[in-house]
CSV table of C-alpha atoms in Angstrom, one decimal:
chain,number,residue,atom,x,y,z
A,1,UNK,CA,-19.2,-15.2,-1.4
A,2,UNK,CA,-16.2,-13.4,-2.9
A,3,UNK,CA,-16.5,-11.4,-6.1
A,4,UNK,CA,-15.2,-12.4,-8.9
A,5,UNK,CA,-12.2,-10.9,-9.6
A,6,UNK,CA,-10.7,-10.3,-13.2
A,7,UNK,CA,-6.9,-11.5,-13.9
A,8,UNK,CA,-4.5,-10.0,-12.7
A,9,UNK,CA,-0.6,-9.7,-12.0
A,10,UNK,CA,1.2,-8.5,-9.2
A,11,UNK,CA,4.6,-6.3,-10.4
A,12,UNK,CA,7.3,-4.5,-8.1
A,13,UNK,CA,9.1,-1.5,-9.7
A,14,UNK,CA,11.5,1.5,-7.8
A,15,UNK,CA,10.5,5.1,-8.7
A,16,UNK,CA,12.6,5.4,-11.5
A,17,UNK,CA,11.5,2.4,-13.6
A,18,UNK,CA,7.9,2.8,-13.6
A,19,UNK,CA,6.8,4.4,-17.0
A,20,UNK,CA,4.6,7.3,-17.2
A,21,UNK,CA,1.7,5.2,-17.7
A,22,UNK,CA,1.7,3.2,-15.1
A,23,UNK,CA,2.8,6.2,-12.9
A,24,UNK,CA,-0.3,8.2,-14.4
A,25,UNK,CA,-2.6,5.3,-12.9
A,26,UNK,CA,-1.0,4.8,-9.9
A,27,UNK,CA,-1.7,8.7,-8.8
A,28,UNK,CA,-5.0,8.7,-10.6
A,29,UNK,CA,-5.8,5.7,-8.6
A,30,UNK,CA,-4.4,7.5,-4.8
A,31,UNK,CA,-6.5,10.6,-5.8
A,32,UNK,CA,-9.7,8.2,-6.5
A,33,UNK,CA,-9.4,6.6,-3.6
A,34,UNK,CA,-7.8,8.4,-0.7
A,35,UNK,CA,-9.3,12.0,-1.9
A,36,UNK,CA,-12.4,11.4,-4.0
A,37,UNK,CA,-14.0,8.3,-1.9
A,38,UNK,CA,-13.2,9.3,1.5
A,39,UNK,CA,-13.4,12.9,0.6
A,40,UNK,CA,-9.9,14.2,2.2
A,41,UNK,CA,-7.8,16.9,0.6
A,42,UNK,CA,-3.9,16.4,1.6
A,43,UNK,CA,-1.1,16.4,-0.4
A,44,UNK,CA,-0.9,13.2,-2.2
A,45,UNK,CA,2.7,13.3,-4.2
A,46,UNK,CA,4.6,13.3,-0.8
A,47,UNK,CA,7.9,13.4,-2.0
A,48,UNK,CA,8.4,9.5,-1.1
A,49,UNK,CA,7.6,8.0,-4.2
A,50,UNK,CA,11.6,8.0,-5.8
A,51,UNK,CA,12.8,6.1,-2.7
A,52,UNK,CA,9.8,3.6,-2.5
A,53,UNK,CA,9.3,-0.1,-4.4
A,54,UNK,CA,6.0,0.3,-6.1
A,55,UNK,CA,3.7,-3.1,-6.0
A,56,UNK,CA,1.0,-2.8,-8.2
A,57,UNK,CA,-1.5,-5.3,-9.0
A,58,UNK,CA,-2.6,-4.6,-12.6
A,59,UNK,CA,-5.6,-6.5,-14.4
A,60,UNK,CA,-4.1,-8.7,-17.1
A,61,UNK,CA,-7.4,-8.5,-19.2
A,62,UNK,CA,-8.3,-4.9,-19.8
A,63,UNK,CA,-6.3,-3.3,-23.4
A,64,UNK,CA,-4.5,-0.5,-21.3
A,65,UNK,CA,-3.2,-0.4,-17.9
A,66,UNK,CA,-5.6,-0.5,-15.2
A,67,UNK,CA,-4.9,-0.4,-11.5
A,68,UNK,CA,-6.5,-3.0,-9.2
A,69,UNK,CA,-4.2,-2.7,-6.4
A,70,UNK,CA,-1.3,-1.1,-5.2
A,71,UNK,CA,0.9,-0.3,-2.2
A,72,UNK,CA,4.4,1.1,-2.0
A,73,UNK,CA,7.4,0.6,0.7
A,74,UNK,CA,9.1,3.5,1.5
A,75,UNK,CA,12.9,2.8,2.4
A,76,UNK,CA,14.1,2.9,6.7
A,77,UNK,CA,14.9,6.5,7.4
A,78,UNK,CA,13.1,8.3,4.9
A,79,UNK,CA,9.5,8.6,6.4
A,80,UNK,CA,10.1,6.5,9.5
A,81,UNK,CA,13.1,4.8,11.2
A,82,UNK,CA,12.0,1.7,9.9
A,83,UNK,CA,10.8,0.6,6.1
A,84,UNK,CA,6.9,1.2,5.9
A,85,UNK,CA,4.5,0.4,3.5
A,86,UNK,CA,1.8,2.5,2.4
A,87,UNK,CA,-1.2,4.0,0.4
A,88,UNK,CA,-1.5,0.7,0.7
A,89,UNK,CA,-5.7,0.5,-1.5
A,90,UNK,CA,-7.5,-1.2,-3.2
A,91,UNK,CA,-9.6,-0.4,-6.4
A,92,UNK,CA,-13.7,-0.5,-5.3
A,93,UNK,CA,-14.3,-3.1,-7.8
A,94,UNK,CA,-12.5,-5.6,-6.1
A,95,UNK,CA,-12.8,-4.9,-2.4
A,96,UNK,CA,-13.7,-8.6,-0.7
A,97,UNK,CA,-11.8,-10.5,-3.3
A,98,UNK,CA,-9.0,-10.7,-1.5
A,99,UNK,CA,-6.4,-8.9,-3.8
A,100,UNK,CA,-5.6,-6.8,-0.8
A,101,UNK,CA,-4.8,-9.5,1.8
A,102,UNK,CA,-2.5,-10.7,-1.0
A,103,UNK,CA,-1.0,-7.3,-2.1
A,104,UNK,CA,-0.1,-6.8,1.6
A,105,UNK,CA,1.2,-10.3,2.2
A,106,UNK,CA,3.9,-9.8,-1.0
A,107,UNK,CA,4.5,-6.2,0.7
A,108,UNK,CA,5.5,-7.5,3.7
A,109,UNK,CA,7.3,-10.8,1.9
A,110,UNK,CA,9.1,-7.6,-0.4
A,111,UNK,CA,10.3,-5.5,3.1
A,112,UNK,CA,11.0,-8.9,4.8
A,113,UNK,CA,13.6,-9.8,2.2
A,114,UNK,CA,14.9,-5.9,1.5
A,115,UNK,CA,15.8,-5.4,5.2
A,116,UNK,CA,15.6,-9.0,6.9
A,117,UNK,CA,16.3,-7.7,10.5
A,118,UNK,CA,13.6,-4.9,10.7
A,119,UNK,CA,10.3,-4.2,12.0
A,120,UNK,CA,7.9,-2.9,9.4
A,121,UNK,CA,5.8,-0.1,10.4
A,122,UNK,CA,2.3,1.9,8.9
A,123,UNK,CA,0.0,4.1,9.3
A,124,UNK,CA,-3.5,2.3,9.6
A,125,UNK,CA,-6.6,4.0,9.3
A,126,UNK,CA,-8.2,2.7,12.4
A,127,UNK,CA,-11.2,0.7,10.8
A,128,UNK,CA,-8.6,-1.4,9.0
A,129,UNK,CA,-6.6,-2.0,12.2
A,130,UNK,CA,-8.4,-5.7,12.6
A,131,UNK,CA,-6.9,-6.7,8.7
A,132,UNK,CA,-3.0,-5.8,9.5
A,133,UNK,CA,-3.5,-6.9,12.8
A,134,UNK,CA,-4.4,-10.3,11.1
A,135,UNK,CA,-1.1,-10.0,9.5
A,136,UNK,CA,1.1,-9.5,12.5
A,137,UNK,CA,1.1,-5.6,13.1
A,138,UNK,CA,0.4,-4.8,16.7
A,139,UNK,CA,-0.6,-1.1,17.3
A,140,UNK,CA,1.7,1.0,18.6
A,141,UNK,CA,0.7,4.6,19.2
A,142,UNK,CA,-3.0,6.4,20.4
A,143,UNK,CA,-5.6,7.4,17.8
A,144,UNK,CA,-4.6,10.3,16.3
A,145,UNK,CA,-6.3,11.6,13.2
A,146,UNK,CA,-4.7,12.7,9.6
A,147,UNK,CA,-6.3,14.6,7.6
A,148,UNK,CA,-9.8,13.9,9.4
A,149,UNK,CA,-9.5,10.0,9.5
A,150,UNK,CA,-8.6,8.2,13.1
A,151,UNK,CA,-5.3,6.2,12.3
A,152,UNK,CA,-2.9,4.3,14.4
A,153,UNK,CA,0.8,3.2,13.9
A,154,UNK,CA,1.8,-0.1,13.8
A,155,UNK,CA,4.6,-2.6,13.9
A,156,UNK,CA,5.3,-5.8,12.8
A,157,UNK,CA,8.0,-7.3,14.9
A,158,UNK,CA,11.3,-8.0,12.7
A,159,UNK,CA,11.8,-11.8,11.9
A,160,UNK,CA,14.0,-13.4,14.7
């Protein structure tokens, strides 16, 4: 039985019009997750973030912001040839609600509509491969790891 999840809303911003706030949670929430949880130190802040759409899923309940879900599309040419989306998590307290099958679905929906014609690649980590491959990402390279975690890339065809 799913969890119950608390309300929420789902909001796209570029770099530049997220406020410092909502940027503060947004890294606090990367560190919690991709360093603290699965206990890997890499460089976070990437240098992607100003030419990426943010989507975060904030809960529409608590009295300051608090990040349920987020992911972020980085723009063709600028980390891959195509657009990618990425740091693509969820917060723990609402894993199995399914915040992040939706998160992703309005990701793709967002890069779908941005750049009609293109294929939409990530970076999975490999236990996750199953969920985008659920959403139409077919792997497309080996294992490799990053930063001690098996990953593989993956497309999503374009739309014909």
């Amino acid at each position: 039985m799913p969890k119950p999840t608390p309300k929420h809303h789902y909001r796209w911003s570029p770099f530049d019009q997220l406020t410092s706030t909502e940027l503060y949670e947004i890294l606090r929430a990367r560190q919690e997750v991709f360093v603290v949880e699965q206990e890997c130190a890499y460089q976070d802040v990437d240098g992607k973030d100003p030419v990426a759409w943010h989507l975060a899923c904030w809960d529409s309940d608590a009295d300051t912001p608090t990040l349920l879900a987020y992911l972020r599309v980085v723009m063709p040419g600028k980390k891959y040839a195509e657009p990618s989306i990425g740091r693509v998590l969820t917060r723990s307290s609402v894993r199995g609600t399914g915040i992040g099958r939706e998160l992703m679905r309005l990701g793709i929906e967002h890069t779908l509509q941005e750049y009609p014609k293109a294929r939409i690649r990530i970076s999975a980590q490999l236990y996750l491969k199953r969920f985008y491959e659920a959403l139409g990402f077919e792997q497309c390279s080996e294992t490799y790891d990053e930063d001690g975690i098996p990953h593989v890339e993956m497309l999503r065809p374009a739309l014909k």
